[in-house]
mmCIF file of the N, C-alpha and C atoms, coordinates in Angstrom:
data_MODEL
# 
_entry.id   MODEL 
# 
loop_
_atom_site.group_PDB 
_atom_site.id 
_atom_site.type_symbol 
_atom_site.label_atom_id 
_atom_site.label_alt_id 
_atom_site.label_comp_id 
_atom_site.label_asym_id 
_atom_site.label_entity_id 
_atom_site.label_seq_id 
_atom_site.pdbx_PDB_ins_code 
_atom_site.Cartn_x 
_atom_site.Cartn_y 
_atom_site.Cartn_z 
_atom_site.occupancy 
_atom_site.B_iso_or_equiv 
_atom_site.pdbx_formal_charge 
_atom_site.auth_seq_id 
_atom_site.auth_comp_id 
_atom_site.auth_asym_id 
_atom_site.auth_atom_id 
_atom_site.pdbx_PDB_model_num 
ATOM 1   N N  . UNK A 1 1  ? -80.527 26.947 -38.723 1.00 0.00 ? 1  UNK A N  1 
ATOM 2   C CA . UNK A 1 1  ? -79.091 27.488 -39.783 1.00 0.00 ? 1  UNK A CA 1 
ATOM 3   C C  . UNK A 1 1  ? -77.630 26.779 -38.827 1.00 0.00 ? 1  UNK A C  1 
ATOM 4   N N  . UNK A 1 2  ? -77.797 27.355 -37.705 1.00 0.00 ? 2  UNK A N  1 
ATOM 5   C CA . UNK A 1 2  ? -76.755 26.977 -36.765 1.00 0.00 ? 2  UNK A CA 1 
ATOM 6   C C  . UNK A 1 2  ? -76.781 25.582 -35.930 1.00 0.00 ? 2  UNK A C  1 
ATOM 7   N N  . UNK A 1 3  ? -76.457 24.521 -36.241 1.00 0.00 ? 3  UNK A N  1 
ATOM 8   C CA . UNK A 1 3  ? -76.877 23.135 -35.202 1.00 0.00 ? 3  UNK A CA 1 
ATOM 9   C C  . UNK A 1 3  ? -75.876 23.524 -33.619 1.00 0.00 ? 3  UNK A C  1 
ATOM 10  N N  . UNK A 1 4  ? -76.455 22.852 -32.745 1.00 0.00 ? 4  UNK A N  1 
ATOM 11  C CA . UNK A 1 4  ? -75.071 22.834 -32.041 1.00 0.00 ? 4  UNK A CA 1 
ATOM 12  C C  . UNK A 1 4  ? -74.827 21.879 -31.965 1.00 0.00 ? 4  UNK A C  1 
ATOM 13  N N  . UNK A 1 5  ? -72.980 21.653 -31.547 1.00 0.00 ? 5  UNK A N  1 
ATOM 14  C CA . UNK A 1 5  ? -72.211 20.282 -31.832 1.00 0.00 ? 5  UNK A CA 1 
ATOM 15  C C  . UNK A 1 5  ? -72.390 19.819 -30.753 1.00 0.00 ? 5  UNK A C  1 
ATOM 16  N N  . UNK A 1 6  ? -72.186 18.317 -31.237 1.00 0.00 ? 6  UNK A N  1 
ATOM 17  C CA . UNK A 1 6  ? -73.014 16.902 -30.264 1.00 0.00 ? 6  UNK A CA 1 
ATOM 18  C C  . UNK A 1 6  ? -71.302 17.045 -30.099 1.00 0.00 ? 6  UNK A C  1 
ATOM 19  N N  . UNK A 1 7  ? -71.140 16.870 -28.337 1.00 0.00 ? 7  UNK A N  1 
ATOM 20  C CA . UNK A 1 7  ? -69.892 16.499 -27.840 1.00 0.00 ? 7  UNK A CA 1 
ATOM 21  C C  . UNK A 1 7  ? -69.464 15.406 -27.891 1.00 0.00 ? 7  UNK A C  1 
ATOM 22  N N  . UNK A 1 8  ? -68.273 14.905 -28.108 1.00 0.00 ? 8  UNK A N  1 
ATOM 23  C CA . UNK A 1 8  ? -67.917 13.363 -28.206 1.00 0.00 ? 8  UNK A CA 1 
ATOM 24  C C  . UNK A 1 8  ? -67.820 12.848 -26.904 1.00 0.00 ? 8  UNK A C  1 
ATOM 25  N N  . UNK A 1 9  ? -68.234 11.561 -26.335 1.00 0.00 ? 9  UNK A N  1 
ATOM 26  C CA . UNK A 1 9  ? -68.698 11.038 -25.776 1.00 0.00 ? 9  UNK A CA 1 
ATOM 27  C C  . UNK A 1 9  ? -67.137 10.716 -25.338 1.00 0.00 ? 9  UNK A C  1 
ATOM 28  N N  . UNK A 1 10 ? -66.778 10.650 -23.853 1.00 0.00 ? 10 UNK A N  1 
ATOM 29  C CA . UNK A 1 10 ? -65.389 10.652 -23.546 1.00 0.00 ? 10 UNK A CA 1 
ATOM 30  C C  . UNK A 1 10 ? -65.143 9.102  -23.091 1.00 0.00 ? 10 UNK A C  1 
ATOM 31  N N  . UNK A 1 11 ? -64.014 8.510  -23.736 1.00 0.00 ? 11 UNK A N  1 
ATOM 32  C CA . UNK A 1 11 ? -63.858 6.727  -24.278 1.00 0.00 ? 11 UNK A CA 1 
ATOM 33  C C  . UNK A 1 11 ? -63.164 6.314  -22.599 1.00 0.00 ? 11 UNK A C  1 
ATOM 34  N N  . UNK A 1 12 ? -63.191 5.518  -22.538 1.00 0.00 ? 12 UNK A N  1 
ATOM 35  C CA . UNK A 1 12 ? -62.547 5.076  -20.964 1.00 0.00 ? 12 UNK A CA 1 
ATOM 36  C C  . UNK A 1 12 ? -61.487 4.541  -21.624 1.00 0.00 ? 12 UNK A C  1 
ATOM 37  N N  . UNK A 1 13 ? -60.311 5.233  -20.282 1.00 0.00 ? 13 UNK A N  1 
ATOM 38  C CA . UNK A 1 13 ? -58.886 5.138  -20.745 1.00 0.00 ? 13 UNK A CA 1 
ATOM 39  C C  . UNK A 1 13 ? -58.666 3.670  -20.112 1.00 0.00 ? 13 UNK A C  1 
ATOM 40  N N  . UNK A 1 14 ? -58.136 2.470  -20.506 1.00 0.00 ? 14 UNK A N  1 
ATOM 41  C CA . UNK A 1 14 ? -57.884 1.962  -20.468 1.00 0.00 ? 14 UNK A CA 1 
ATOM 42  C C  . UNK A 1 14 ? -56.542 1.383  -19.973 1.00 0.00 ? 14 UNK A C  1 
ATOM 43  N N  . UNK A 1 15 ? -55.809 1.513  -19.297 1.00 0.00 ? 15 UNK A N  1 
ATOM 44  C CA . UNK A 1 15 ? -54.106 1.607  -18.292 1.00 0.00 ? 15 UNK A CA 1 
ATOM 45  C C  . UNK A 1 15 ? -53.523 0.190  -19.015 1.00 0.00 ? 15 UNK A C  1 
ATOM 46  N N  . UNK A 1 16 ? -54.325 -1.040 -19.238 1.00 0.00 ? 16 UNK A N  1 
ATOM 47  C CA . UNK A 1 16 ? -53.356 -2.345 -19.446 1.00 0.00 ? 16 UNK A CA 1 
ATOM 48  C C  . UNK A 1 16 ? -52.987 -1.780 -20.865 1.00 0.00 ? 16 UNK A C  1 
ATOM 49  N N  . UNK A 1 17 ? -53.868 -1.619 -21.889 1.00 0.00 ? 17 UNK A N  1 
ATOM 50  C CA . UNK A 1 17 ? -53.419 -1.969 -23.089 1.00 0.00 ? 17 UNK A CA 1 
ATOM 51  C C  . UNK A 1 17 ? -53.180 -0.322 -24.088 1.00 0.00 ? 17 UNK A C  1 
ATOM 52  N N  . UNK A 1 18 ? -53.492 0.735  -23.090 1.00 0.00 ? 18 UNK A N  1 
ATOM 53  C CA . UNK A 1 18 ? -53.013 2.142  -24.218 1.00 0.00 ? 18 UNK A CA 1 
ATOM 54  C C  . UNK A 1 18 ? -51.979 2.863  -22.811 1.00 0.00 ? 18 UNK A C  1 
ATOM 55  N N  . UNK A 1 19 ? -51.199 3.938  -23.188 1.00 0.00 ? 19 UNK A N  1 
ATOM 56  C CA . UNK A 1 19 ? -50.732 4.641  -22.486 1.00 0.00 ? 19 UNK A CA 1 
ATOM 57  C C  . UNK A 1 19 ? -51.289 6.095  -23.322 1.00 0.00 ? 19 UNK A C  1 
ATOM 58  N N  . UNK A 1 20 ? -51.234 7.419  -22.419 1.00 0.00 ? 20 UNK A N  1 
ATOM 59  C CA . UNK A 1 20 ? -51.604 8.931  -22.984 1.00 0.00 ? 20 UNK A CA 1 
ATOM 60  C C  . UNK A 1 20 ? -50.493 9.229  -23.569 1.00 0.00 ? 20 UNK A C  1 
ATOM 61  N N  . UNK A 1 21 ? -50.685 10.035 -24.660 1.00 0.00 ? 21 UNK A N  1 
ATOM 62  C CA . UNK A 1 21 ? -49.330 10.930 -25.359 1.00 0.00 ? 21 UNK A CA 1 
ATOM 63  C C  . UNK A 1 21 ? -50.029 11.737 -25.700 1.00 0.00 ? 21 UNK A C  1 
ATOM 64  N N  . UNK A 1 22 ? -49.340 13.116 -26.443 1.00 0.00 ? 22 UNK A N  1 
ATOM 65  C CA . UNK A 1 22 ? -49.188 14.484 -26.378 1.00 0.00 ? 22 UNK A CA 1 
ATOM 66  C C  . UNK A 1 22 ? -48.651 14.128 -28.004 1.00 0.00 ? 22 UNK A C  1 
ATOM 67  N N  . UNK A 1 23 ? -48.895 14.054 -29.218 1.00 0.00 ? 23 UNK A N  1 
ATOM 68  C CA . UNK A 1 23 ? -48.199 14.163 -30.258 1.00 0.00 ? 23 UNK A CA 1 
ATOM 69  C C  . UNK A 1 23 ? -48.334 15.715 -30.718 1.00 0.00 ? 23 UNK A C  1 
ATOM 70  N N  . UNK A 1 24 ? -47.167 16.193 -31.069 1.00 0.00 ? 24 UNK A N  1 
ATOM 71  C CA . UNK A 1 24 ? -46.490 17.417 -31.884 1.00 0.00 ? 24 UNK A CA 1 
ATOM 72  C C  . UNK A 1 24 ? -46.023 17.260 -33.117 1.00 0.00 ? 24 UNK A C  1 
ATOM 73  N N  . UNK A 1 25 ? -46.756 18.014 -34.024 1.00 0.00 ? 25 UNK A N  1 
ATOM 74  C CA . UNK A 1 25 ? -45.924 18.634 -35.641 1.00 0.00 ? 25 UNK A CA 1 
ATOM 75  C C  . UNK A 1 25 ? -44.676 19.072 -35.492 1.00 0.00 ? 25 UNK A C  1 
ATOM 76  N N  . UNK A 1 26 ? -43.752 18.809 -36.063 1.00 0.00 ? 26 UNK A N  1 
ATOM 77  C CA . UNK A 1 26 ? -42.379 19.666 -35.547 1.00 0.00 ? 26 UNK A CA 1 
ATOM 78  C C  . UNK A 1 26 ? -42.586 20.643 -36.940 1.00 0.00 ? 26 UNK A C  1 
ATOM 79  N N  . UNK A 1 27 ? -43.454 20.416 -37.773 1.00 0.00 ? 27 UNK A N  1 
ATOM 80  C CA . UNK A 1 27 ? -43.306 21.682 -38.870 1.00 0.00 ? 27 UNK A CA 1 
ATOM 81  C C  . UNK A 1 27 ? -44.517 23.056 -38.593 1.00 0.00 ? 27 UNK A C  1 
ATOM 82  N N  . UNK A 1 28 ? -45.671 22.475 -37.706 1.00 0.00 ? 28 UNK A N  1 
ATOM 83  C CA . UNK A 1 28 ? -46.478 23.567 -37.576 1.00 0.00 ? 28 UNK A CA 1 
ATOM 84  C C  . UNK A 1 28 ? -46.740 24.102 -35.759 1.00 0.00 ? 28 UNK A C  1 
ATOM 85  N N  . UNK A 1 29 ? -46.252 22.632 -35.380 1.00 0.00 ? 29 UNK A N  1 
ATOM 86  C CA . UNK A 1 29 ? -46.250 22.863 -33.458 1.00 0.00 ? 29 UNK A CA 1 
ATOM 87  C C  . UNK A 1 29 ? -47.746 22.401 -32.981 1.00 0.00 ? 29 UNK A C  1 
ATOM 88  N N  . UNK A 1 30 ? -48.637 21.638 -34.011 1.00 0.00 ? 30 UNK A N  1 
ATOM 89  C CA . UNK A 1 30 ? -49.986 22.055 -33.376 1.00 0.00 ? 30 UNK A CA 1 
ATOM 90  C C  . UNK A 1 30 ? -49.579 20.298 -32.160 1.00 0.00 ? 30 UNK A C  1 
ATOM 91  N N  . UNK A 1 31 ? -50.720 20.352 -31.782 1.00 0.00 ? 31 UNK A N  1 
ATOM 92  C CA . UNK A 1 31 ? -50.787 19.254 -30.432 1.00 0.00 ? 31 UNK A CA 1 
ATOM 93  C C  . UNK A 1 31 ? -52.140 18.400 -30.464 1.00 0.00 ? 31 UNK A C  1 
ATOM 94  N N  . UNK A 1 32 ? -51.819 17.177 -30.227 1.00 0.00 ? 32 UNK A N  1 
ATOM 95  C CA . UNK A 1 32 ? -53.252 16.652 -30.331 1.00 0.00 ? 32 UNK A CA 1 
ATOM 96  C C  . UNK A 1 32 ? -52.469 15.802 -29.170 1.00 0.00 ? 32 UNK A C  1 
ATOM 97  N N  . UNK A 1 33 ? -53.476 15.517 -28.284 1.00 0.00 ? 33 UNK A N  1 
ATOM 98  C CA . UNK A 1 33 ? -53.660 14.688 -27.438 1.00 0.00 ? 33 UNK A CA 1 
ATOM 99  C C  . UNK A 1 33 ? -54.438 12.884 -27.714 1.00 0.00 ? 33 UNK A C  1 
ATOM 100 N N  . UNK A 1 34 ? -53.697 12.037 -27.312 1.00 0.00 ? 34 UNK A N  1 
ATOM 101 C CA . UNK A 1 34 ? -54.500 10.976 -27.322 1.00 0.00 ? 34 UNK A CA 1 
ATOM 102 C C  . UNK A 1 34 ? -54.167 9.365  -26.812 1.00 0.00 ? 34 UNK A C  1 
ATOM 103 N N  . UNK A 1 35 ? -54.406 8.905  -27.406 1.00 0.00 ? 35 UNK A N  1 
ATOM 104 C CA . UNK A 1 35 ? -53.116 7.138  -26.501 1.00 0.00 ? 35 UNK A CA 1 
ATOM 105 C C  . UNK A 1 35 ? -53.071 6.623  -27.674 1.00 0.00 ? 35 UNK A C  1 
ATOM 106 N N  . UNK A 1 36 ? -51.681 5.762  -27.172 1.00 0.00 ? 36 UNK A N  1 
ATOM 107 C CA . UNK A 1 36 ? -51.188 4.842  -28.102 1.00 0.00 ? 36 UNK A CA 1 
ATOM 108 C C  . UNK A 1 36 ? -51.271 3.336  -27.804 1.00 0.00 ? 36 UNK A C  1 
ATOM 109 N N  . UNK A 1 37 ? -51.457 2.784  -28.657 1.00 0.00 ? 37 UNK A N  1 
ATOM 110 C CA . UNK A 1 37 ? -52.019 1.256  -28.176 1.00 0.00 ? 37 UNK A CA 1 
ATOM 111 C C  . UNK A 1 37 ? -50.505 0.395  -27.888 1.00 0.00 ? 37 UNK A C  1 
ATOM 112 N N  . UNK A 1 38 ? -50.395 -0.298 -26.761 1.00 0.00 ? 38 UNK A N  1 
ATOM 113 C CA . UNK A 1 38 ? -48.991 -0.520 -26.206 1.00 0.00 ? 38 UNK A CA 1 
ATOM 114 C C  . UNK A 1 38 ? -48.979 -1.785 -27.197 1.00 0.00 ? 38 UNK A C  1 
ATOM 115 N N  . UNK A 1 39 ? -49.929 -2.282 -27.957 1.00 0.00 ? 39 UNK A N  1 
ATOM 116 C CA . UNK A 1 39 ? -49.210 -3.555 -28.699 1.00 0.00 ? 39 UNK A CA 1 
ATOM 117 C C  . UNK A 1 39 ? -49.129 -3.109 -30.117 1.00 0.00 ? 39 UNK A C  1 
ATOM 118 N N  . UNK A 1 40 ? -49.887 -2.532 -30.631 1.00 0.00 ? 40 UNK A N  1 
ATOM 119 C CA . UNK A 1 40 ? -49.449 -2.025 -31.730 1.00 0.00 ? 40 UNK A CA 1 
ATOM 120 C C  . UNK A 1 40 ? -48.691 -1.132 -32.191 1.00 0.00 ? 40 UNK A C  1 
ATOM 121 N N  . UNK A 1 41 ? -48.524 0.220  -31.341 1.00 0.00 ? 41 UNK A N  1 
ATOM 122 C CA . UNK A 1 41 ? -48.070 1.201  -31.304 1.00 0.00 ? 41 UNK A CA 1 
ATOM 123 C C  . UNK A 1 41 ? -49.189 2.436  -32.340 1.00 0.00 ? 41 UNK A C  1 
ATOM 124 N N  . UNK A 1 42 ? -50.006 2.251  -32.401 1.00 0.00 ? 42 UNK A N  1 
ATOM 125 C CA . UNK A 1 42 ? -50.822 2.957  -33.098 1.00 0.00 ? 42 UNK A CA 1 
ATOM 126 C C  . UNK A 1 42 ? -51.696 4.116  -31.893 1.00 0.00 ? 42 UNK A C  1 
ATOM 127 N N  . UNK A 1 43 ? -51.429 5.538  -32.897 1.00 0.00 ? 43 UNK A N  1 
ATOM 128 C CA . UNK A 1 43 ? -52.256 6.661  -31.931 1.00 0.00 ? 43 UNK A CA 1 
ATOM 129 C C  . UNK A 1 43 ? -53.364 6.562  -32.223 1.00 0.00 ? 43 UNK A C  1 
ATOM 130 N N  . UNK A 1 44 ? -54.269 7.041  -31.262 1.00 0.00 ? 44 UNK A N  1 
ATOM 131 C CA . UNK A 1 44 ? -55.673 7.481  -31.643 1.00 0.00 ? 44 UNK A CA 1 
ATOM 132 C C  . UNK A 1 44 ? -55.844 8.966  -30.962 1.00 0.00 ? 44 UNK A C  1 
ATOM 133 N N  . UNK A 1 45 ? -56.072 10.078 -31.702 1.00 0.00 ? 45 UNK A N  1 
ATOM 134 C CA . UNK A 1 45 ? -56.513 11.326 -31.271 1.00 0.00 ? 45 UNK A CA 1 
ATOM 135 C C  . UNK A 1 45 ? -57.474 11.156 -30.819 1.00 0.00 ? 45 UNK A C  1 
ATOM 136 N N  . UNK A 1 46 ? -57.799 12.025 -29.757 1.00 0.00 ? 46 UNK A N  1 
ATOM 137 C CA . UNK A 1 46 ? -58.817 12.580 -28.981 1.00 0.00 ? 46 UNK A CA 1 
ATOM 138 C C  . UNK A 1 46 ? -59.404 13.736 -28.963 1.00 0.00 ? 46 UNK A C  1 
ATOM 139 N N  . UNK A 1 47 ? -58.304 15.032 -28.946 1.00 0.00 ? 47 UNK A N  1 
ATOM 140 C CA . UNK A 1 47 ? -58.549 16.260 -28.889 1.00 0.00 ? 47 UNK A CA 1 
ATOM 141 C C  . UNK A 1 47 ? -57.330 17.227 -28.809 1.00 0.00 ? 47 UNK A C  1 
ATOM 142 N N  . UNK A 1 48 ? -57.364 18.372 -29.888 1.00 0.00 ? 48 UNK A N  1 
ATOM 143 C CA . UNK A 1 48 ? -56.798 19.162 -30.297 1.00 0.00 ? 48 UNK A CA 1 
ATOM 144 C C  . UNK A 1 48 ? -56.210 19.877 -29.084 1.00 0.00 ? 48 UNK A C  1 
ATOM 145 N N  . UNK A 1 49 ? -55.268 20.049 -29.115 1.00 0.00 ? 49 UNK A N  1 
ATOM 146 C CA . UNK A 1 49 ? -54.858 21.149 -27.511 1.00 0.00 ? 49 UNK A CA 1 
ATOM 147 C C  . UNK A 1 49 ? -54.221 22.152 -27.833 1.00 0.00 ? 49 UNK A C  1 
ATOM 148 N N  . UNK A 1 50 ? -54.776 23.384 -27.845 1.00 0.00 ? 50 UNK A N  1 
ATOM 149 C CA . UNK A 1 50 ? -54.323 24.889 -28.113 1.00 0.00 ? 50 UNK A CA 1 
ATOM 150 C C  . UNK A 1 50 ? -53.822 25.603 -26.912 1.00 0.00 ? 50 UNK A C  1 
ATOM 151 N N  . UNK A 1 51 ? -53.790 24.695 -25.686 1.00 0.00 ? 51 UNK A N  1 
ATOM 152 C CA . UNK A 1 51 ? -53.480 25.630 -24.921 1.00 0.00 ? 51 UNK A CA 1 
ATOM 153 C C  . UNK A 1 51 ? -53.371 25.112 -23.409 1.00 0.00 ? 51 UNK A C  1 
ATOM 154 N N  . UNK A 1 52 ? -52.797 25.497 -22.679 1.00 0.00 ? 52 UNK A N  1 
ATOM 155 C CA . UNK A 1 52 ? -52.813 24.696 -21.157 1.00 0.00 ? 52 UNK A CA 1 
ATOM 156 C C  . UNK A 1 52 ? -54.095 24.163 -20.528 1.00 0.00 ? 52 UNK A C  1 
ATOM 157 N N  . UNK A 1 53 ? -55.262 25.149 -20.974 1.00 0.00 ? 53 UNK A N  1 
ATOM 158 C CA . UNK A 1 53 ? -56.411 24.712 -20.980 1.00 0.00 ? 53 UNK A CA 1 
ATOM 159 C C  . UNK A 1 53 ? -57.272 23.513 -20.758 1.00 0.00 ? 53 UNK A C  1 
ATOM 160 N N  . UNK A 1 54 ? -56.865 22.890 -22.678 1.00 0.00 ? 54 UNK A N  1 
ATOM 161 C CA . UNK A 1 54 ? -57.086 21.951 -22.975 1.00 0.00 ? 54 UNK A CA 1 
ATOM 162 C C  . UNK A 1 54 ? -56.569 20.694 -22.350 1.00 0.00 ? 54 UNK A C  1 
ATOM 163 N N  . UNK A 1 55 ? -55.145 21.276 -22.243 1.00 0.00 ? 55 UNK A N  1 
ATOM 164 C CA . UNK A 1 55 ? -54.535 19.825 -21.410 1.00 0.00 ? 55 UNK A CA 1 
ATOM 165 C C  . UNK A 1 55 ? -55.135 19.745 -20.301 1.00 0.00 ? 55 UNK A C  1 
ATOM 166 N N  . UNK A 1 56 ? -55.569 20.310 -19.568 1.00 0.00 ? 56 UNK A N  1 
ATOM 167 C CA . UNK A 1 56 ? -55.726 20.057 -18.461 1.00 0.00 ? 56 UNK A CA 1 
ATOM 168 C C  . UNK A 1 56 ? -57.375 19.851 -18.369 1.00 0.00 ? 56 UNK A C  1 
ATOM 169 N N  . UNK A 1 57 ? -58.104 19.690 -19.366 1.00 0.00 ? 57 UNK A N  1 
ATOM 170 C CA . UNK A 1 57 ? -59.479 19.187 -20.074 1.00 0.00 ? 57 UNK A CA 1 
ATOM 171 C C  . UNK A 1 57 ? -59.033 17.578 -19.877 1.00 0.00 ? 57 UNK A C  1 
ATOM 172 N N  . UNK A 1 58 ? -58.104 17.440 -20.870 1.00 0.00 ? 58 UNK A N  1 
ATOM 173 C CA . UNK A 1 58 ? -57.975 16.311 -21.138 1.00 0.00 ? 58 UNK A CA 1 
ATOM 174 C C  . UNK A 1 58 ? -57.609 15.330 -19.836 1.00 0.00 ? 58 UNK A C  1 
ATOM 175 N N  . UNK A 1 59 ? -56.465 15.765 -19.154 1.00 0.00 ? 59 UNK A N  1 
ATOM 176 C CA . UNK A 1 59 ? -56.235 15.215 -18.026 1.00 0.00 ? 59 UNK A CA 1 
ATOM 177 C C  . UNK A 1 59 ? -57.319 14.954 -17.099 1.00 0.00 ? 59 UNK A C  1 
ATOM 178 N N  . UNK A 1 60 ? -58.277 16.097 -16.944 1.00 0.00 ? 60 UNK A N  1 
ATOM 179 C CA . UNK A 1 60 ? -59.204 15.519 -15.941 1.00 0.00 ? 60 UNK A CA 1 
ATOM 180 C C  . UNK A 1 60 ? -60.323 14.686 -16.707 1.00 0.00 ? 60 UNK A C  1 
ATOM 181 N N  . UNK A 1 61 ? -60.602 15.010 -17.871 1.00 0.00 ? 61 UNK A N  1 
ATOM 182 C CA . UNK A 1 61 ? -61.448 13.830 -18.255 1.00 0.00 ? 61 UNK A CA 1 
ATOM 183 C C  . UNK A 1 61 ? -60.941 12.525 -18.132 1.00 0.00 ? 61 UNK A C  1 
ATOM 184 N N  . UNK A 1 62 ? -59.778 12.212 -18.266 1.00 0.00 ? 62 UNK A N  1 
ATOM 185 C CA . UNK A 1 62 ? -59.345 10.990 -17.936 1.00 0.00 ? 62 UNK A CA 1 
ATOM 186 C C  . UNK A 1 62 ? -58.561 10.298 -17.096 1.00 0.00 ? 62 UNK A C  1 
ATOM 187 N N  . UNK A 1 63 ? -58.420 11.448 -16.228 1.00 0.00 ? 63 UNK A N  1 
ATOM 188 C CA . UNK A 1 63 ? -58.120 10.851 -14.790 1.00 0.00 ? 63 UNK A CA 1 
ATOM 189 C C  . UNK A 1 63 ? -56.349 10.786 -14.868 1.00 0.00 ? 63 UNK A C  1 
ATOM 190 N N  . UNK A 1 64 ? -55.589 11.427 -15.797 1.00 0.00 ? 64 UNK A N  1 
ATOM 191 C CA . UNK A 1 64 ? -54.230 11.404 -15.805 1.00 0.00 ? 64 UNK A CA 1 
ATOM 192 C C  . UNK A 1 64 ? -53.812 12.525 -15.543 1.00 0.00 ? 64 UNK A C  1 
ATOM 193 N N  . UNK A 1 65 ? -52.227 12.685 -15.135 1.00 0.00 ? 65 UNK A N  1 
ATOM 194 C CA . UNK A 1 65 ? -51.452 13.564 -14.545 1.00 0.00 ? 65 UNK A CA 1 
ATOM 195 C C  . UNK A 1 65 ? -50.559 14.176 -15.833 1.00 0.00 ? 65 UNK A C  1 
ATOM 196 N N  . UNK A 1 66 ? -50.050 15.221 -15.908 1.00 0.00 ? 66 UNK A N  1 
ATOM 197 C CA . UNK A 1 66 ? -49.383 15.640 -17.180 1.00 0.00 ? 66 UNK A CA 1 
ATOM 198 C C  . UNK A 1 66 ? -47.799 15.000 -17.068 1.00 0.00 ? 66 UNK A C  1 
ATOM 199 N N  . UNK A 1 67 ? -47.717 14.460 -16.043 1.00 0.00 ? 67 UNK A N  1 
ATOM 200 C CA . UNK A 1 67 ? -46.438 13.652 -15.858 1.00 0.00 ? 67 UNK A CA 1 
ATOM 201 C C  . UNK A 1 67 ? -46.362 12.399 -16.371 1.00 0.00 ? 67 UNK A C  1 
ATOM 202 N N  . UNK A 1 68 ? -47.629 11.688 -16.687 1.00 0.00 ? 68 UNK A N  1 
ATOM 203 C CA . UNK A 1 68 ? -47.674 10.328 -17.256 1.00 0.00 ? 68 UNK A CA 1 
ATOM 204 C C  . UNK A 1 68 ? -47.856 10.201 -18.923 1.00 0.00 ? 68 UNK A C  1 
ATOM 205 N N  . UNK A 1 69 ? -48.426 11.844 -19.688 1.00 0.00 ? 69 UNK A N  1 
ATOM 206 C CA . UNK A 1 69 ? -48.415 12.033 -20.777 1.00 0.00 ? 69 UNK A CA 1 
ATOM 207 C C  . UNK A 1 69 ? -46.668 11.842 -21.522 1.00 0.00 ? 69 UNK A C  1 
ATOM 208 N N  . UNK A 1 70 ? -46.941 10.999 -22.250 1.00 0.00 ? 70 UNK A N  1 
ATOM 209 C CA . UNK A 1 70 ? -45.992 10.573 -23.540 1.00 0.00 ? 70 UNK A CA 1 
ATOM 210 C C  . UNK A 1 70 ? -45.784 11.526 -24.636 1.00 0.00 ? 70 UNK A C  1 
ATOM 211 N N  . UNK A 1 71 ? -44.707 12.223 -24.774 1.00 0.00 ? 71 UNK A N  1 
ATOM 212 C CA . UNK A 1 71 ? -44.469 13.140 -26.035 1.00 0.00 ? 71 UNK A CA 1 
ATOM 213 C C  . UNK A 1 71 ? -44.220 12.176 -27.030 1.00 0.00 ? 71 UNK A C  1 
ATOM 214 N N  . UNK A 1 72 ? -45.121 12.539 -28.410 1.00 0.00 ? 72 UNK A N  1 
ATOM 215 C CA . UNK A 1 72 ? -44.140 11.995 -29.227 1.00 0.00 ? 72 UNK A CA 1 
ATOM 216 C C  . UNK A 1 72 ? -44.334 13.039 -30.943 1.00 0.00 ? 72 UNK A C  1 
ATOM 217 N N  . UNK A 1 73 ? -43.349 12.762 -31.545 1.00 0.00 ? 73 UNK A N  1 
ATOM 218 C CA . UNK A 1 73 ? -43.257 13.717 -32.663 1.00 0.00 ? 73 UNK A CA 1 
ATOM 219 C C  . UNK A 1 73 ? -43.732 12.965 -33.602 1.00 0.00 ? 73 UNK A C  1 
# 
């Protein structure tokens, strides 16, 4: 009845083409971590951030620090 959820493969973070970002909704406060393409400005969401633990997991998976993450609205 219930199947085990498949885990998403971690994408390779290309520092030359993308930069990490945390997109926040003004209305709901929902936060999504992902990457912004430097040339087109398109945001690609990777994971929903529900708390500090999720943000730490995102940073650990992609080898980035919290200081590198840009906040966008």
